[in-house]
Short mmCIF file of C-alpha atoms and ligand atoms in Angstrom, two decimals:
data_model
loop_
_atom_site.label_atom_id
_atom_site.label_comp_id
_atom_site.label_asym_id
_atom_site.label_seq_id
_atom_site.Cartn_x
_atom_site.Cartn_y
_atom_site.Cartn_z
CA MET H 1 68.91 116.89 112.51
CA LYS H 2 68.21 116.76 116.21
CA ASP H 3 66.40 113.43 115.96
CA LYS H 4 69.11 111.80 113.83
CA LEU H 5 71.79 109.56 115.28
CA ILE H 6 75.36 109.80 114.00
CA SER H 7 77.61 106.78 114.56
CA ILE H 8 81.32 107.48 114.59
CA VAL H 9 83.49 104.43 113.97
CA ILE H 10 87.09 104.67 115.17
CA PRO H 11 89.59 101.79 114.77
CA MET H 12 92.40 101.64 117.30
CA TYR H 13 95.48 99.47 117.15
CA SER H 14 97.99 100.08 119.95
CA GLU H 15 97.19 103.77 120.29
CA GLU H 16 97.15 104.11 124.10
CA ASN H 17 98.55 107.64 123.97
CA LEU H 18 95.86 109.11 121.81
CA ILE H 19 92.62 107.57 123.06
CA HIS H 20 91.72 110.42 125.42
CA GLU H 21 92.74 113.16 123.00
CA CYS H 22 90.82 111.49 120.19
CA TYR H 23 87.73 111.21 122.38
CA ARG H 24 88.08 114.84 123.48
CA ARG H 25 88.33 116.17 119.91
CA VAL H 26 85.39 114.16 118.62
CA LYS H 27 83.31 114.90 121.70
CA GLN H 28 83.93 118.62 121.28
CA VAL H 29 82.61 118.48 117.73
CA VAL H 30 79.44 116.57 118.57
CA GLU H 31 78.79 118.71 121.65
CA ASN H 32 79.29 122.04 119.92
CA ASN H 33 76.84 120.98 117.27
CA LYS H 34 74.40 119.28 119.63
CA LEU H 35 74.50 116.01 117.73
CA ASN H 36 73.02 112.72 118.83
CA TYR H 37 75.99 110.45 118.61
CA GLU H 38 77.55 107.14 119.45
CA MET H 39 81.28 106.51 119.21
CA ILE H 40 82.22 102.95 118.40
CA PHE H 41 85.85 102.17 119.09
CA ILE H 42 87.33 98.94 117.82
CA ASN H 43 90.27 97.60 119.75
CA ASP H 44 92.03 95.70 116.98
CA GLY H 45 94.15 93.39 119.11
CA SER H 46 96.27 96.15 120.63
CA LYS H 47 99.46 95.19 122.43
CA ASP H 48 99.42 98.14 124.85
CA LYS H 49 96.94 99.74 127.24
CA THR H 50 94.49 100.79 124.52
CA LEU H 51 91.66 98.68 125.95
CA GLU H 52 92.08 100.08 129.47
CA LYS H 53 92.01 103.63 128.12
CA LEU H 54 88.95 102.87 126.03
CA LYS H 55 87.22 101.47 129.10
CA GLU H 56 87.98 104.70 130.94
CA VAL H 57 86.32 106.65 128.17
CA CYS H 58 83.33 104.28 128.22
CA ASN H 59 82.89 104.88 131.94
CA ILE H 60 82.76 108.64 131.48
CA ASP H 61 80.46 108.55 128.47
CA LYS H 62 77.80 105.91 127.87
CA ASN H 63 77.57 106.94 124.21
CA CYS H 64 81.01 105.39 123.79
CA LYS H 65 81.18 101.73 122.90
CA VAL H 66 84.02 99.30 122.42
CA ILE H 67 84.33 96.21 120.30
CA ASP H 68 87.32 94.27 121.54
CA PHE H 69 88.85 91.89 118.98
CA SER H 70 90.54 88.68 120.09
CA ARG H 71 93.60 89.59 117.98
CA ASN H 72 94.72 92.00 115.27
CA PHE H 73 92.45 91.57 112.25
CA GLY H 74 93.54 94.69 110.39
CA HIS H 75 92.14 98.13 109.74
CA GLN H 76 89.56 97.21 107.08
CA ILE H 77 88.06 94.45 109.22
CA ALA H 78 88.02 96.71 112.28
CA ILE H 79 86.05 99.31 110.34
CA THR H 80 83.68 96.57 109.13
CA ALA H 81 82.92 95.50 112.71
CA GLY H 82 82.21 99.11 113.65
CA ILE H 83 79.90 99.65 110.69
CA ASN H 84 78.09 96.36 111.34
CA ASN H 85 77.36 97.40 114.94
CA ALA H 86 76.45 101.01 114.23
CA LYS H 87 72.86 102.08 114.84
CA GLY H 88 73.08 105.57 113.34
CA ASP H 89 71.14 107.14 110.50
CA ALA H 90 74.57 108.05 109.20
CA VAL H 91 77.87 106.33 109.92
CA VAL H 92 81.18 108.18 109.89
CA VAL H 93 84.47 106.28 109.70
CA ILE H 94 87.51 108.16 110.97
CA ASP H 95 91.12 107.27 111.86
CA GLY H 96 91.96 107.22 115.54
CA ASP H 97 95.25 109.08 115.18
CA LEU H 98 93.46 112.37 114.35
CA GLN H 99 95.01 112.55 110.91
CA ASP H 100 91.44 112.98 109.75
CA PRO H 101 90.17 116.15 111.48
CA PRO H 102 86.91 115.38 113.37
CA GLU H 103 85.74 118.96 112.70
CA LEU H 104 85.20 117.93 109.07
CA ILE H 105 82.35 115.65 110.17
CA ILE H 106 80.12 118.73 110.37
CA LYS H 107 80.81 119.57 106.72
CA MET H 108 80.05 115.98 105.82
CA ILE H 109 76.75 116.14 107.68
CA GLU H 110 75.84 119.34 105.82
CA LYS H 111 76.32 117.53 102.50
CA TRP H 112 74.35 114.59 103.82
CA GLU H 113 71.48 116.93 104.71
CA GLN H 114 71.62 118.25 101.15
CA GLY H 115 70.78 114.74 100.01
CA TYR H 116 74.13 113.04 99.41
CA ASP H 117 74.42 109.42 100.54
CA VAL H 118 78.20 109.21 100.73
CA VAL H 119 80.52 112.08 101.59
CA TYR H 120 84.18 111.18 101.58
CA GLY H 121 87.13 113.23 102.70
CA LYS H 122 89.52 114.10 99.91
CA ARG H 123 92.99 115.08 101.02
CA THR H 124 94.62 118.08 99.44
CA GLU H 125 97.81 117.87 101.41
CA ARG H 126 99.48 115.28 103.59
CA LYS H 127 101.57 116.65 106.38
CA GLY H 128 104.30 114.70 108.08
CA GLU H 129 104.19 111.67 105.82
CA SER H 130 107.37 110.01 104.69
CA PHE H 131 108.52 110.51 101.11
CA PHE H 132 108.05 106.80 100.61
CA LYS H 133 104.42 106.93 101.72
CA LEU H 134 103.64 109.93 99.49
CA ILE H 135 105.19 108.33 96.40
CA THR H 136 103.67 104.90 96.94
CA ALA H 137 100.24 106.40 97.66
CA LYS H 138 100.38 108.58 94.54
CA TYR H 139 101.33 105.77 92.20
CA PHE H 140 99.03 103.32 93.90
CA TYR H 141 96.02 105.53 93.20
CA LYS H 142 97.17 106.11 89.60
CA PHE H 143 97.67 102.41 89.02
CA LEU H 144 94.40 101.54 90.75
CA GLY H 145 92.54 104.04 88.57
CA TYR H 146 94.00 102.42 85.47
CA MET H 147 93.47 98.87 86.63
CA SER H 148 90.11 99.07 88.27
CA ASP H 149 86.79 98.33 86.57
CA ILE H 150 85.00 100.88 88.77
CA ASN H 151 85.78 104.50 89.55
CA ILE H 152 87.52 104.76 92.92
CA PRO H 153 88.18 108.42 93.78
CA ARG H 154 91.83 109.43 94.13
CA ASN H 155 93.39 110.64 97.37
CA THR H 156 90.67 109.32 99.60
CA GLY H 157 91.03 107.01 102.53
CA ASP H 158 88.25 105.55 104.58
CA PHE H 159 87.35 108.87 106.21
CA ARG H 160 83.74 109.22 105.09
CA LEU H 161 80.11 109.56 106.01
CA MET H 162 77.62 107.00 104.75
CA ASP H 163 73.87 107.07 104.85
CA ARG H 164 72.03 104.14 106.45
CA ALA H 165 70.95 102.90 103.00
CA VAL H 166 74.60 102.54 101.90
CA VAL H 167 75.53 100.91 105.20
CA GLU H 168 72.84 98.27 104.78
CA TYR H 169 74.26 97.32 101.38
CA LEU H 170 77.77 97.28 102.74
CA LYS H 171 76.66 94.91 105.49
CA ASN H 172 75.36 92.54 102.84
CA MET H 173 78.69 92.33 101.07
CA PRO H 174 80.32 89.34 102.73
CA GLU H 175 83.71 89.31 101.02
CA LYS H 176 86.70 88.56 103.19
CA ASN H 177 89.31 90.61 101.33
CA ARG H 178 87.81 93.98 101.96
CA PHE H 179 88.78 97.22 100.27
CA ILE H 180 86.03 99.32 101.75
CA ARG H 181 86.52 102.54 99.79
CA GLY H 182 86.19 100.49 96.59
CA MET H 183 83.11 98.67 97.87
CA VAL H 184 81.44 101.98 98.76
CA SER H 185 82.20 103.33 95.28
CA TRP H 186 80.74 100.17 93.82
CA ILE H 187 77.49 100.61 95.78
CA GLY H 188 76.91 103.96 94.11
CA PHE H 189 74.10 106.30 95.19
CA LYS H 190 74.77 110.04 95.33
CA GLN H 191 78.39 110.54 96.32
CA THR H 192 80.38 113.70 96.87
CA TYR H 193 83.44 114.86 98.78
CA VAL H 194 84.76 117.55 101.08
CA GLU H 195 88.40 118.56 100.94
CA PHE H 196 90.78 118.63 103.86
CA GLU H 197 94.44 118.83 104.72
CA ARG H 198 95.63 115.61 106.22
CA ASP H 199 97.36 116.38 109.48
CA LYS H 200 100.37 114.78 111.05
CA ARG H 201 99.81 111.73 113.17
CA LEU H 202 99.19 112.98 116.70
CA ASN H 203 101.28 110.38 118.42
CA GLY H 204 103.06 107.11 117.82
CA TYR H 205 103.93 105.66 114.42
CA THR H 206 101.94 104.32 111.48
CA LYS H 207 100.28 100.96 112.07
CA TYR H 208 100.20 100.36 108.33
CA SER H 209 103.31 98.30 107.85
CA LEU H 210 104.63 97.76 104.33
CA LYS H 211 103.10 94.30 104.43
CA LYS H 212 99.67 95.71 105.31
CA MET H 213 100.00 98.35 102.60
CA ILE H 214 100.79 95.71 99.99
CA LYS H 215 97.82 93.64 101.13
CA LEU H 216 95.54 96.69 100.82
CA ALA H 217 96.86 97.47 97.34
CA GLU H 218 96.36 93.87 96.30
CA ASP H 219 92.78 93.91 97.62
CA GLY H 220 92.08 97.13 95.75
CA ILE H 221 93.34 95.78 92.46
CA ILE H 222 92.39 92.11 92.46
CA SER H 223 88.94 92.64 93.98
CA PHE H 224 87.96 95.32 91.52
CA SER H 225 89.65 94.31 88.32
CA THR H 226 90.07 91.46 85.90
CA LYS H 227 92.61 93.48 83.93
CA PRO H 228 95.64 91.47 85.13
CA ILE H 229 94.14 88.33 83.58
CA LYS H 230 93.28 90.12 80.36
CA PHE H 231 96.81 91.51 80.33
CA ILE H 232 98.24 87.99 80.46
CA ILE H 233 96.22 86.98 77.45
CA LYS H 234 97.45 89.99 75.46
CA LEU H 235 101.00 89.24 76.52
CA GLY H 236 100.58 85.63 75.41
CA ILE H 237 99.40 86.70 71.97
CA ILE H 238 102.39 89.06 71.57
CA ILE H 239 104.81 86.32 72.60
CA GLU H 240 103.24 83.85 70.19
CA PHE H 241 103.70 86.35 67.42
CA ILE H 242 107.35 87.17 68.21
CA SER H 243 108.36 83.56 68.67
CA SER H 244 106.71 82.51 65.40
CA VAL H 245 108.58 85.22 63.53
CA LEU H 246 111.88 84.14 65.14
CA LEU H 247 111.19 80.50 64.38
CA ILE H 248 110.43 81.18 60.71
CA TYR H 249 113.54 83.37 60.50
CA GLY H 250 115.70 80.63 62.03
CA LEU H 251 114.29 77.95 59.75
CA ILE H 252 114.79 80.01 56.60
CA ASN H 253 118.40 80.92 57.46
CA ASN H 254 119.12 77.48 58.86
CA SER H 255 121.58 79.01 61.34
CA ASP H 256 122.76 78.00 64.82
CA HIS H 257 120.61 79.83 67.28
CA THR H 258 121.57 78.25 70.59
CA LEU H 259 121.70 81.58 72.37
CA ILE H 260 118.42 82.81 70.99
CA LEU H 261 116.81 79.51 71.79
CA PHE H 262 118.13 79.55 75.33
CA SER H 263 116.98 83.07 76.04
CA MET H 264 113.63 82.34 74.51
CA VAL H 265 113.13 79.33 76.74
CA ALA H 266 114.10 81.35 79.80
CA PHE H 267 111.77 84.11 78.71
CA PHE H 268 108.89 81.69 78.42
CA ILE H 269 109.53 80.20 81.80
CA GLY H 270 109.44 83.70 83.27
CA ILE H 271 106.14 84.46 81.61
CA GLN H 272 104.65 81.22 82.81
CA VAL H 273 105.67 81.84 86.38
CA ILE H 274 104.20 85.35 86.36
CA SER H 275 101.00 84.09 84.78
CA LEU H 276 100.67 81.32 87.29
CA GLY H 277 101.25 83.79 90.10
CA ILE H 278 98.50 86.11 88.93
CA ILE H 279 96.09 83.25 88.39
CA GLY H 280 97.09 81.99 91.82
CA LEU H 281 96.02 85.31 93.33
CA TYR H 282 92.55 84.94 91.91
CA VAL H 283 92.33 81.28 92.85
CA SER H 284 93.44 82.01 96.40
CA ARG H 285 90.60 84.51 96.63
CA ILE H 286 88.08 81.89 95.55
CA TYR H 287 89.52 79.71 98.28
CA GLU H 288 89.33 82.51 100.86
CA GLU H 289 85.74 83.38 100.01
CA SER H 290 84.64 79.75 99.92
CA LYS H 291 85.90 79.13 103.44
CA ASP H 292 83.08 81.33 104.66
CA ARG H 293 84.62 81.99 108.04
CA PRO H 294 83.43 84.86 110.20
CA LEU H 295 85.30 88.08 109.45
CA TYR H 296 86.41 88.69 113.01
CA VAL H 297 86.19 87.33 116.53
CA VAL H 298 84.86 89.62 119.26
CA LYS H 299 86.11 89.01 122.79
CA GLU H 300 84.00 91.63 124.53
CA LYS H 301 81.48 94.34 123.78
CA ILE H 302 81.12 97.32 126.09
CA ASN H 303 78.12 99.68 126.43
CA PHE H 304 76.13 98.01 123.64
N1 UDP E 1 94.58 100.41 112.58
C1 UDP E 1 93.86 99.28 113.01
N2 UDP E 1 94.38 98.03 112.72
C2 UDP E 1 95.54 97.87 112.00
C3 UDP E 1 96.22 99.03 111.54
C4 UDP E 1 95.71 100.29 111.84
O1 UDP E 1 92.83 99.39 113.64
O2 UDP E 1 95.95 96.73 111.80
C5 UDP E 1 94.03 101.75 112.91
C6 UDP E 1 95.03 102.70 113.56
O3 UDP E 1 95.05 102.55 114.96
C7 UDP E 1 94.52 104.06 113.12
C8 UDP E 1 93.89 103.77 111.76
O4 UDP E 1 93.64 102.37 111.72
O5 UDP E 1 93.52 104.55 113.97
C9 UDP E 1 94.78 104.18 110.61
O6 UDP E 1 96.05 103.57 110.75
P1 UDP E 1 97.41 104.37 110.60
O7 UDP E 1 97.25 105.76 111.11
O8 UDP E 1 98.50 103.57 111.21
O9 UDP E 1 97.59 104.38 109.02
P2 UDP E 1 98.19 105.57 108.12
O10 UDP E 1 97.48 106.82 108.53
O11 UDP E 1 99.63 105.60 108.43
O12 UDP E 1 97.88 105.14 106.73
MG1 MG E 2 97.35 107.56 110.37
#
């Protein structure tokens, strides 16, 4: 263990009030366990003094590094940059707001030493989350499980340890719409989990706006499933059947069916719009991927 390097990737978006505390907690864990470590902080276009605070930490501790983004690219991209720049034999991704307890890293490392390649944190309880967040998260994972073509474990975020082998594969997955926990599941290898209670956010408020949550859910579903398209086809077959029956019925009875006709037309228009929308989602992804732009823009790198 002593000769192994552990990289700890920590995304930060406008978290000026928890940089030092986050560093202190993680540092305590690595020090108590005499780990070789590097901490890679990503400043994801923060609007406050996050960068200054991160620089302070970097001055105290040369094992701390910062990747400073030119603007906010989002949590999943921030993690990607951290993973891409990590040198460790194992890479741990952890939230900066200490909702994921750093102490759990030790348990993850134990599993890693037993031969597991991915150890993810599975939350048993979520303290201090809004009712809305709990409900949406629960149904999102249910829906994702049903929709997805691969098995993405429930109640897990991106808090996880990955072996170098997994990291190398992840680095070779160039997709722009990234749902990292799904990509890691897709890679496979020997995966296991350790359970933990998700703590309250230490300070500040969630940086996952509703818009960002919807984008994440969309990435999870569209990137890992073709079920929506298959669903459209099934729906189309059902509609064809119903409308044929109605048409035959109308013809046989020779009656005035203005209302039925009208509602049927409206119904069809609705179906078409939904279908187009779903197809549009897939097409827009082809467009996104074909642009082949870099994932993020780095303004500055410190201590690398
Ligand atoms: N984060 C980020 N970029 C973003 C949104 C969030 O780097 O656009 C970071 C944030 O600073 C935190 C972590 O990702 O360290 C998790 O975000 P947050 O705690 O807001 O999400 P929640 O726990 O509410 O799902
Ligand atoms: Mg959080």
